[in-house]
PDB file of C-alpha atoms in Angstrom:
ATOM      1  CA  MET A   1      98.769  65.838 135.687  1.00  0.00           C
ATOM      2  CA  GLY A   2      96.272  65.506 138.836  1.00  0.00           C
ATOM      3  CA  LEU A   3      94.884  61.601 137.872  1.00  0.00           C
ATOM      4  CA  GLU A   4      95.407  61.079 141.784  1.00  0.00           C
ATOM      5  CA  LYS A   5      91.470  62.435 142.254  1.00  0.00           C
ATOM      6  CA  ILE A   6      89.949  59.931 140.159  1.00  0.00           C
ATOM      7  CA  ASN A   7      90.643  57.697 143.009  1.00  0.00           C
ATOM      8  CA  GLU A   8      89.687  60.376 145.207  1.00  0.00           C
ATOM      9  CA  TYR A   9      86.162  60.676 143.333  1.00  0.00           C
ATOM     10  CA  LYS A  10      85.731  56.723 143.134  1.00  0.00           C
ATOM     11  CA  LYS A  11      85.937  56.326 146.543  1.00  0.00           C
ATOM     12  CA  LYS A  12      83.934  59.562 147.419  1.00  0.00           C
ATOM     13  CA  LEU A  13      81.410  57.925 145.168  1.00  0.00           C
ATOM     14  CA  GLY A  14      81.460  54.561 146.537  1.00  0.00           C
ATOM     15  CA  LEU A  15      82.422  53.191 142.815  1.00  0.00           C
ATOM     16  CA  THR A  16      84.557  50.098 142.381  1.00  0.00           C
ATOM     17  CA  THR A  17      87.078  50.600 139.185  1.00  0.00           C
ATOM     18  CA  GLU A  18      84.614  47.981 137.783  1.00  0.00           C
ATOM     19  CA  GLU A  19      81.615  49.897 137.712  1.00  0.00           C
ATOM     20  CA  LEU A  20      83.382  53.024 136.921  1.00  0.00           C
ATOM     21  CA  SER A  21      84.583  50.690 133.695  1.00  0.00           C
ATOM     22  CA  ASN A  22      81.005  50.394 133.097  1.00  0.00           C
ATOM     23  CA  LEU A  23      79.682  53.670 133.539  1.00  0.00           C
ATOM     24  CA  SER A  24      82.356  55.227 131.434  1.00  0.00           C
ATOM     25  CA  ASN A  25      82.622  53.024 128.896  1.00  0.00           C
ATOM     26  CA  VAL A  26      86.789  52.730 129.652  1.00  0.00           C
ATOM     27  CA  PRO A  27      87.729  49.380 129.802  1.00  0.00           C
ATOM     28  CA  VAL A  28      89.144  47.710 133.671  1.00  0.00           C
ATOM     29  CA  GLY A  29      92.426  47.138 132.259  1.00  0.00           C
ATOM     30  CA  THR A  30      92.726  51.166 130.896  1.00  0.00           C
ATOM     31  CA  LEU A  31      91.725  52.220 134.225  1.00  0.00           C
ATOM     32  CA  ASN A  32      93.768  50.313 136.223  1.00  0.00           C
ATOM     33  CA  LYS A  33      96.742  51.447 134.307  1.00  0.00           C
ATOM     34  CA  ILE A  34      95.455  55.033 135.022  1.00  0.00           C
ATOM     35  CA  LEU A  35      95.122  54.661 138.592  1.00  0.00           C
ATOM     36  CA  SER A  36      98.449  52.873 138.997  1.00  0.00           C
ATOM     37  CA  GLY A  37     100.502  55.333 136.902  1.00  0.00           C
ATOM     38  CA  ALA A  38     101.300  52.916 134.564  1.00  0.00           C
ATOM     39  CA  THR A  39      99.656  55.651 131.841  1.00  0.00           C
ATOM     40  CA  LYS A  40     100.773  59.056 132.328  1.00  0.00           C
ATOM     41  CA  ASP A  41      99.394  60.826 129.614  1.00  0.00           C
ATOM     42  CA  PRO A  42      95.760  59.098 128.743  1.00  0.00           C
ATOM     43  CA  LYS A  43      93.757  60.236 126.136  1.00  0.00           C
ATOM     44  CA  LEU A  44      91.356  62.929 126.285  1.00  0.00           C
ATOM     45  CA  GLU A  45      88.203  60.992 125.400  1.00  0.00           C
ATOM     46  CA  THR A  46      89.026  58.404 128.560  1.00  0.00           C
ATOM     47  CA  LEU A  47      89.320  61.271 130.680  1.00  0.00           C
ATOM     48  CA  LYS A  48      86.399  63.035 129.533  1.00  0.00           C
ATOM     49  CA  SER A  49      84.494  59.675 129.862  1.00  0.00           C
ATOM     50  CA  ILE A  50      85.794  59.017 133.428  1.00  0.00           C
ATOM     51  CA  ALA A  51      85.277  63.165 134.710  1.00  0.00           C
ATOM     52  CA  ARG A  52      81.668  62.921 133.642  1.00  0.00           C
ATOM     53  CA  ILE A  53      81.393  60.341 135.553  1.00  0.00           C
ATOM     54  CA  LEU A  54      82.601  61.477 138.533  1.00  0.00           C
ATOM     55  CA  GLY A  55      81.559  65.080 137.929  1.00  0.00           C
ATOM     56  CA  LEU A  56      84.468  66.745 137.320  1.00  0.00           C
ATOM     57  CA  THR A  57      85.877  68.537 134.693  1.00  0.00           C
ATOM     58  CA  LEU A  58      89.187  68.472 133.030  1.00  0.00           C
ATOM     59  CA  ASN A  59      90.308  71.295 134.440  1.00  0.00           C
ATOM     60  CA  ASP A  60      90.354  69.251 137.556  1.00  0.00           C
ATOM     61  CA  PHE A  61      92.878  67.018 136.330  1.00  0.00           C
ATOM     62  CA  ASP A  62      95.139  69.806 136.040  1.00  0.00           C
ATOM     63  CA  ASP A  63      97.980  70.127 138.876  1.00  0.00           C
ATOM     64  CA  GLU A  64      98.567  73.958 138.069  1.00  0.00           C
TER      65      GLU A  64
END
């Protein structure tokens, strides 16, 4: 899954993990686990929240 796009777009927008957490209502701990690769398959609602803030779609997280 193309979760590395989260870091890429977070940097493009100049957002810290804490700011992305506040805007997306996803806990910092959850974001850290996703960004570090500890969570390989995050919940759909979590990805939707993150994608909305970053201006991405769920398709953007697809590797294929």
